[in-house]
Amino acid sequence: MGWLEKWEGGLYQPVVMVIVLVLCAIPYIMPLGLPIPIGEDARTMYRDIEALPEGSIVLLHGPTGPSSYGDVGYGFEAFFAHLMRSNMRVVIFSPSSVAAPMYTYALNRIKDVMQDKVYGEDYAYYGFIINAETEWSIIANDFKGWQNNDYYGTPITEVPLLNEINDINDFDAIVATFFGTINAEGCVRQVGSVYTNGNIYILAGGAVYPYAKAYSPEPFKSVLFSLRGSAEYEYLLRRPRRAIVSMDSQSIMLTLFAVLGITGNILGYTLKQRKIKGGLN
Amino acid sequence: MSIYRRSLPITITAILATLLIVQYFFGFGNAGKSLVTVFSNWNVILYTMATALGLINLSVIHSRRIINKSSGQWPYSLLLLITMISFIFIGLVYRPESETYEWLYMTTLGSITTAVYATAVLLMASATYRAFRVRTWRSWVLLIGFLIVTLGNSSMIEAIFPPLTDLQRWYVATPNMAGQRAILIGGAVGAISLGIRTIIGKERGVIGAD
C-alpha cells in the first residue's frame, strides 16, 4: 500500500487535526492583525447608532448562552460598549435563563465605558423570558404589563429607565443578537408587525444568518454575520477586543477548509486514476 | 377516544388559536394586550413546570442508578446530582445575578460548553476533506458554492483578492436569499394549512393522536 492509499484510508485525519490545532492557536499566542474589510451592514448600523441623539432609548437583546458566546457574544459587548459610549440609554433583556448570567459577564468586560453610568438611568436589565416567541410577544405587546420587577427584583416603578417605557415604539432602536432561528422567527413575527420606527439591527450567528438575511432590509435594517460582523463592529469602534483576535483564527480556518476541499478532490482523483491505470495493466 | 381525550382538547385548541390569530391581526387595544399577557403567563408557567418536572425526573432516575450501583453509570449520575444540587444551593444563597454565581457558571458550564462546541472545528475540517468530492455536476455546484462562501468570509483572502468577497456577498444576497425566501414562503404556506387543519379538528397530532 502506497502513501496515497494510506493517506486516503484515514491517515489524513490525525494530520488535519494537528494542523487545525496549531493554526487555531497561532493568532491567540501571536495576534496577526489580518485586515478586516468592513461590510455595508456594519457600516449602516454604526452610522445609524451614531446618528441617534444622546439619551435615545435602545433595546438590546442578548447575550446568548455560554456555548454560543464566541459566535455572537463579543458582538453584544461591542454594541453595548458603543451604545454606552454614545450616551444612549439601554434596556437589556436576555433570551433564556442560561443567558442571564452572561449579562453580568458581558458587563464586566465593558467596564471601561461604564465608569460614569448609573444603573436604572443609563441602563437597566429587564431579565429573561423563557421561550423565544413568548419573549418577543411580551416585548412587542405588553412590555410594562407583564413583569413588575427588573432582573434584580427592584420594582419597575423604581427603575426610571424601565418606568419610562410604555410601548415598544418608545425604543428608538432595537439591537438583537440571535444564535437560533427560533429567536429570529419570534422577532420577525411579533416585533416586525408592530414596531414602526424601523430601526432593527441584528447580529446573527452562523446558523441563523441566511434566515435572518432573508428579512433584510425589512424588518431588519442590518444583519451582521456572526464573529465576522462582531469584528467589523469592533474595528469601526476602534476598540479591538476578542472578536478581532478570533477573526484572525477564523480566517485561517476558513482558508484551510477551502484548501482541504480542493486537496481532497485532487488526491481523491489521483488515487482513482491510479486504480484505473492499475486495473488496466 | 373519549370526549375528554379528543373533542375537548381539539375545541380548546381551536378556540384559543382563533382568538390569538384574530388578536394578532386586529389588536383590540388593551383587551388584546391583556389576552396576550395571559397566554404569555401560561406559556412561561408551563415551561417552568416542565423544568421542575424534568428536575424531579432527573433526580429520581439518577438516584436509582446510584442506589443500584449501575455498572459504569453511577459515578456519572453522582457527579450530575452533586453538580445540580450545588448550583441550586449556590443560586439560592448568592442569587444567580451575583458575581460568585457568574464566576462559577463561567468556569464550569461556560468552559465546558465552549470546549464541546469548539471541538466541532476538528470534525468539520476532517469532514471537509471528504464531503466535497466532485462526482456529478451537482457536486460541482456544491464545491463552487462552498469555496465562494468560505473564502469570501476569510478576511485574509478578502485583503488579497477583494472581488471574491463581492462575489460571496452576491452569492449570499441573490441565489441564497432566493432559495431561503422560497423555503420560507413554502414553510409558511404549510404552516397556514396545518393551522387551519388544527383549528377545524382535522389535524390530531397536536393532541397526541395519529
XYZ file of C-alpha atoms in Angstrom:
491
model
C 0.000 0.000 0.000
C 1.452 3.343 -1.105
C 1.386 6.567 0.925
C -1.607 7.876 -1.033
C -3.701 4.813 -0.182
C -2.689 5.129 3.488
C -3.453 8.849 3.442
C -6.865 8.387 1.860
C -7.517 5.378 4.079
C -7.591 7.580 7.184
C -4.068 8.878 7.814
C -5.256 12.346 6.801
C -7.497 12.615 9.890
C -4.860 12.996 12.650
C -2.693 15.151 10.365
C -5.596 17.510 9.618
C -6.481 17.720 13.318
C -2.917 18.644 14.306
C -2.806 21.294 11.575
C -6.141 22.719 12.778
C -4.974 22.908 16.403
C -1.668 24.589 15.504
C -3.213 27.113 13.106
C -6.047 27.924 15.532
C -3.634 28.620 18.368
C -1.220 30.894 16.479
C -3.357 34.092 16.479
C -4.073 33.757 20.218
C -0.362 33.445 21.016
C 0.786 35.974 18.450
C -2.021 38.199 17.063
C -1.581 38.563 13.314
C -3.718 41.667 12.788
C -5.160 40.465 9.496
C -7.103 43.195 7.701
C -10.864 43.260 8.256
C -12.711 44.981 5.418
C -15.980 46.459 6.658
C -19.286 45.337 5.150
C -22.229 47.607 4.359
C -24.421 46.130 7.138
C -21.922 47.014 9.863
C -21.410 50.489 8.402
C -25.170 51.129 8.263
C -25.686 50.055 11.852
C -22.721 52.036 13.157
C -23.753 55.149 11.212
C -27.374 54.922 12.394
C -26.414 54.477 16.045
C -24.038 57.439 15.791
C -26.841 59.499 14.265
C -29.239 58.865 17.172
C -29.454 61.800 19.596
C -27.877 61.370 23.032
C -30.324 59.920 25.534
C -32.156 57.806 22.946
C -33.512 54.576 24.361
C -32.273 51.375 22.746
C -33.461 47.830 23.397
C -30.500 45.469 23.442
C -31.395 41.776 23.190
C -28.786 39.326 24.400
C -26.332 37.921 25.205
C -26.824 34.275 24.359
C -25.750 31.276 26.446
C -22.103 30.388 27.052
C -21.770 27.865 24.213
C -22.613 30.456 21.581
C -20.867 33.369 23.259
C -17.882 33.042 20.919
C -20.211 33.391 17.960
C -22.261 36.452 18.925
C -21.257 37.374 22.497
C -18.314 39.567 21.502
C -20.638 41.473 19.203
C -23.041 42.003 22.113
C -20.160 43.500 24.104
C -19.232 45.765 21.179
C -22.824 47.006 20.721
C -23.268 47.567 24.457
C -19.983 49.482 24.624
C -20.926 51.597 21.610
C -24.349 52.475 22.997
C -22.899 53.420 26.379
C -20.069 55.409 24.835
C -22.585 57.311 22.692
C -24.592 58.187 25.821
C -27.632 56.187 24.801
C -29.905 54.666 27.408
C -30.038 50.912 27.108
C -32.626 48.355 28.202
C -31.255 44.826 28.048
C -33.181 41.580 28.061
C -31.927 38.041 27.502
C -33.415 35.154 25.575
C -33.087 32.416 28.195
C -32.199 31.525 31.762
C -28.763 30.241 30.669
C -28.064 33.601 29.035
C -28.838 35.682 32.125
C -25.509 35.057 33.946
C -23.757 36.025 30.709
C -25.135 39.538 31.107
C -23.036 40.025 34.270
C -20.085 38.552 32.392
C -20.529 40.942 29.446
C -20.985 43.892 31.808
C -17.642 43.118 33.442
C -15.952 43.110 30.067
C -17.022 46.644 29.168
C -16.142 48.259 32.491
C -14.018 50.859 30.678
C -17.128 52.569 29.254
C -19.356 52.055 32.305
C -17.483 54.168 34.860
C -19.892 57.109 34.997
C -23.019 55.132 34.119
C -25.831 54.695 36.601
C -27.973 51.573 36.742
C -31.626 52.391 36.276
C -30.917 55.674 34.497
C -28.367 54.878 31.790
C -29.007 51.155 31.546
C -31.344 48.576 33.036
C -31.659 44.831 32.883
C -35.178 43.549 32.273
C -34.063 39.934 32.810
C -35.003 36.971 30.699
C -38.214 35.463 29.392
C -38.489 31.775 28.596
C -39.418 30.768 25.036
C -38.395 32.952 22.101
C -41.846 33.534 20.631
C -43.258 34.435 24.053
C -40.463 36.846 24.919
C -40.854 38.816 21.687
C -44.612 38.752 22.040
C -44.335 40.265 25.524
C -41.796 42.866 24.431
C -43.937 43.815 21.440
C -47.338 43.795 23.104
C -47.103 44.346 26.808
C -43.635 45.391 27.937
C -44.809 47.048 31.118
C -47.777 44.911 31.987
C -46.079 41.548 32.091
C -43.390 41.969 34.704
C -43.333 44.096 37.845
C -39.635 43.870 38.648
C -36.314 44.094 36.865
C -33.862 41.171 36.982
C -32.624 42.179 40.445
C -36.113 42.257 41.896
C -36.405 46.053 42.001
C -39.938 47.226 41.148
C -40.073 48.727 37.657
C -41.605 51.881 39.120
C -38.310 52.428 40.968
C -36.177 51.939 37.833
C -36.641 55.253 35.961
C -35.497 53.921 32.597
C -37.860 50.939 32.643
C -40.651 53.070 34.053
C -40.349 55.356 31.036
C -41.188 52.563 28.576
C -44.861 52.116 27.852
C -44.753 50.636 24.400
C -42.243 49.003 22.077
C -42.293 52.135 19.930
C -40.734 54.058 22.835
C -37.470 52.433 21.768
C -35.552 54.452 19.205
C -33.751 51.331 18.021
C -33.660 47.604 18.659
C -30.346 45.754 18.570
C -30.589 41.973 18.841
C -28.165 39.081 18.880
C -29.521 35.770 17.595
C -27.985 32.344 17.750
C -31.003 30.175 16.923
C -33.530 30.552 14.124
C -36.435 30.393 16.588
C -35.442 33.737 18.083
C -35.265 35.454 14.714
C -38.659 33.976 13.787
C -40.192 35.310 17.005
C -38.756 38.756 16.386
C -39.987 38.867 12.785
C -43.489 37.711 13.659
C -44.071 39.640 16.860
C -41.986 42.789 16.526
C -41.804 43.266 12.763
C -45.522 43.988 12.531
C -45.846 46.478 15.415
C -42.516 48.308 15.631
C -42.891 51.327 13.408
C -39.510 53.063 13.939
C -37.875 50.590 11.578
C -34.502 50.602 13.324
C -33.909 46.918 13.968
C -30.292 45.742 13.763
C -29.324 42.105 14.039
C -26.163 40.184 14.784
C -26.897 36.656 13.586
C -24.931 33.550 14.489
C -23.600 31.378 11.668
C -26.610 29.051 11.644
C -29.262 31.769 11.636
C -27.615 34.263 9.258
C -29.126 33.053 5.944
C -32.572 33.033 7.570
C -32.229 36.492 9.119
C -30.726 37.936 5.947
C -33.890 36.965 4.086
C -35.689 39.583 6.242
C -33.366 42.412 5.323
C -33.752 45.360 4.695
C -37.201 44.970 6.295
C -37.879 44.464 9.123
C -34.147 44.018 9.804
C -32.283 47.102 8.627
C -28.886 45.448 9.028
C -27.891 41.848 9.552
C -24.321 41.350 10.712
C -22.742 37.971 10.235
C -21.553 36.173 13.348
C -17.963 36.690 14.504
C -17.118 38.460 11.280
C -19.775 41.108 11.934
C -18.594 41.468 15.535
C -15.008 42.012 14.371
C -16.137 44.580 11.805
C -18.025 46.428 14.527
C -15.050 46.364 16.916
C -12.950 47.772 14.087
C -15.439 50.581 13.449
C -15.499 51.352 17.168
C -11.680 51.476 17.232
C -11.990 49.135 20.196
C -10.150 45.936 19.258
C -11.121 43.084 21.550
C -11.650 39.348 21.238
C -13.722 39.383 18.046
C -10.815 40.806 16.050
C -8.338 38.324 17.553
C -10.756 35.426 16.987
C -11.379 36.599 13.432
C -7.674 36.013 12.650
C -8.110 32.432 13.730
C -11.393 32.061 11.844
C -9.924 33.468 8.625
C -7.079 30.962 8.773
C -9.533 28.131 9.412
C -11.817 29.127 6.535
C -8.840 29.257 4.185
C -7.681 25.870 5.473
C -11.169 24.424 4.871
C -11.066 25.606 1.263
C -7.576 24.137 0.828
C -8.766 20.837 2.305
C -11.773 20.754 -0.036
C -9.524 21.261 -3.072
C -6.755 18.904 -1.852
C -9.285 16.176 -1.114
C -10.504 16.377 -4.700
C -7.019 16.346 -6.219
C -5.750 13.423 -4.145
C -9.020 11.507 -4.485
C -8.905 11.955 -8.253
C -5.223 10.912 -8.388
C -5.946 7.743 -6.426
C -8.916 6.935 -8.637
C -6.809 7.355 -11.790
C -4.065 5.235 -10.291
C -6.560 2.457 -9.554
C -7.981 2.627 -13.100
C -4.462 2.522 -14.534
C -3.534 -0.395 -12.245
C -6.688 -2.214 -13.302
C -5.892 -1.762 -16.990
C -2.322 -3.009 -16.534
C -61.326 8.193 22.142
C -63.481 9.830 24.788
C -64.754 13.365 24.684
C -62.078 14.344 27.237
C -59.242 12.969 25.165
C -60.331 14.128 21.723
C -63.185 16.599 21.383
C -62.324 18.793 24.370
C -58.618 19.330 23.521
C -59.497 19.976 19.870
C -62.174 22.504 20.859
C -59.863 24.301 23.297
C -57.075 24.402 20.657
C -59.463 25.724 18.010
C -60.884 28.478 20.258
C -57.521 29.641 21.559
C -55.824 29.534 18.152
C -58.656 31.528 16.576
C -58.575 34.072 19.409
C -54.817 34.602 19.102
C -54.906 34.858 15.315
C -57.703 37.401 15.422
C -55.882 39.376 18.132
C -52.661 39.337 16.083
C -54.322 40.888 13.054
C -56.811 43.233 14.726
C -55.092 44.117 18.016
C -58.228 45.025 20.042
C -56.336 47.594 22.154
C -55.768 46.915 25.839
C -58.102 43.928 25.882
C -55.989 42.284 23.185
C -52.815 43.087 25.097
C -54.242 41.556 28.244
C -55.134 38.438 26.303
C -51.549 38.131 25.049
C -50.236 38.670 28.575
C -52.488 35.930 29.970
C -51.298 33.430 27.363
C -47.684 34.517 27.757
C -48.001 33.906 31.504
C -49.463 30.484 30.841
C -46.657 29.716 28.437
C -43.984 30.679 30.958
C -45.760 28.797 33.770
C -45.973 25.637 31.659
C -42.308 25.932 30.689
C -41.320 26.366 34.315
C -43.482 23.437 35.373
C -41.859 21.312 32.671
C -38.422 22.304 34.008
C -39.466 21.384 37.542
C -40.811 18.075 36.285
C -37.528 17.448 34.474
C -35.620 18.200 37.663
C -37.668 15.662 39.633
C -37.438 13.064 36.890
C -33.681 13.513 36.579
C -33.230 13.216 40.349
C -35.305 10.019 40.524
C -33.584 8.304 37.587
C -30.059 9.129 38.722
C -30.728 8.416 42.413
C -31.965 4.978 41.369
C -28.785 4.407 39.371
C -26.652 5.346 42.380
C -28.639 3.155 44.797
C -28.472 0.176 42.403
C -24.803 0.954 41.629
C -25.484 0.548 37.885
C -22.267 -0.611 36.309
C -20.327 2.171 34.567
C -23.114 4.698 35.151
C -23.433 5.506 38.841
C -20.294 7.698 39.162
C -21.603 9.951 36.391
C -25.036 10.056 37.984
C -23.441 11.008 41.301
C -21.465 13.769 39.615
C -24.623 15.037 37.906
C -26.601 15.154 41.149
C -23.777 16.837 43.095
C -23.403 19.475 40.357
C -27.148 20.035 40.123
C -27.645 20.375 43.869
C -24.561 22.622 44.204
C -25.816 25.009 41.535
C -29.290 25.154 43.066
C -27.804 25.760 46.529
C -25.349 28.436 45.379
C -28.051 30.085 43.253
C -30.394 30.253 46.233
C -27.741 31.543 48.634
C -25.869 34.025 46.416
C -28.579 34.620 43.762
C -27.891 33.945 40.054
C -27.033 37.582 39.284
C -24.143 37.653 41.780
C -20.512 37.683 40.675
C -19.856 34.458 42.616
C -22.533 32.617 40.672
C -21.360 34.151 37.395
C -17.761 33.100 38.107
C -18.831 29.554 38.937
C -21.094 29.398 35.920
C -18.435 30.606 33.512
C -15.616 28.489 34.892
C -17.660 25.291 34.793
C -20.569 25.322 32.349
C -19.132 28.173 30.268
C -15.762 26.482 29.751
C -17.216 23.020 29.165
C -19.887 24.031 26.656
C -17.470 26.295 24.793
C -14.911 23.478 24.608
C -17.501 20.963 23.379
C -18.746 23.430 20.788
C -15.192 24.242 19.688
C -14.297 20.609 19.039
C -16.701 20.747 16.089
C -13.965 22.503 14.126
C -11.884 19.297 14.172
C -14.751 17.247 12.806
C -15.619 19.911 10.262
C -12.044 20.065 8.969
C -11.866 16.309 8.670
C -15.290 16.115 7.009
C -14.464 18.933 4.581
C -11.662 16.813 3.155
C -14.154 14.074 2.226
C -17.513 15.805 1.787
C -16.795 17.971 -1.235
C -15.599 15.282 -3.644
C -16.746 16.044 -7.174
C -18.658 13.166 -8.727
C -21.597 14.779 -10.556
C -22.428 18.281 -11.830
C -24.418 18.882 -8.641
C -21.366 18.234 -6.516
C -19.511 20.793 -8.677
C -22.169 23.352 -7.760
C -21.796 22.428 -4.086
C -17.997 22.710 -4.221
C -18.050 26.055 -6.017
C -20.618 27.455 -3.579
C -18.568 26.185 -0.661
C -15.379 27.801 -1.971
C -17.081 31.137 -2.684
C -18.687 31.370 0.772
C -15.702 30.027 2.711
C -13.012 32.068 1.018
C -15.243 35.135 0.758
C -15.690 35.130 4.530
C -11.995 34.891 5.188
C -10.718 38.410 5.755
C -7.239 37.198 4.805
C -8.390 36.238 1.303
C -10.534 39.365 1.063
C -7.463 41.511 1.616
C -5.545 39.651 -1.107
C -8.361 39.304 -3.660
C -11.285 41.682 -2.906
C -13.519 40.643 -5.861
C -14.059 37.269 -4.177
C -15.854 38.978 -1.302
C -18.095 40.854 -3.737
C -18.878 37.505 -5.331
C -19.579 35.983 -1.902
C -21.911 38.855 -0.974
C -23.747 38.479 -4.275
C -23.954 34.719 -3.704
C -25.468 35.200 -0.235
C -27.729 38.084 -1.236
C -29.058 36.639 -4.513
C -29.113 32.844 -5.040
C -29.059 32.126 -1.305
C -31.752 34.632 -0.489
C -33.930 33.477 -3.384
C -33.679 29.921 -2.064
C -34.190 30.959 1.555
C -37.256 33.041 0.758
C -38.699 30.236 -1.354
C -38.251 27.841 1.586
C -39.732 30.395 3.995
C -42.775 31.029 1.813
C -43.255 27.291 1.271
C -42.921 26.665 5.005
C -45.365 29.473 5.794
C -47.967 28.093 3.381
C -47.515 24.674 5.018
C -47.858 26.212 8.496
C -51.062 28.029 7.478
C -52.628 24.841 6.118
C -51.523 22.919 9.247
C -53.002 25.696 11.406
C -56.326 25.576 9.572
C -56.425 21.779 9.817
C -55.703 22.025 13.568
C -58.397 24.634 14.132
C -61.060 22.631 12.294
C -60.027 19.424 14.063
C -58.595 17.557 11.065
C -55.044 17.543 12.438
C -54.871 15.474 15.626
C -51.099 15.222 16.094
C -51.290 18.184 18.448
C -53.248 16.110 20.992
C -51.007 13.084 20.614
C -53.374 11.153 18.341
C -52.334 9.676 14.977
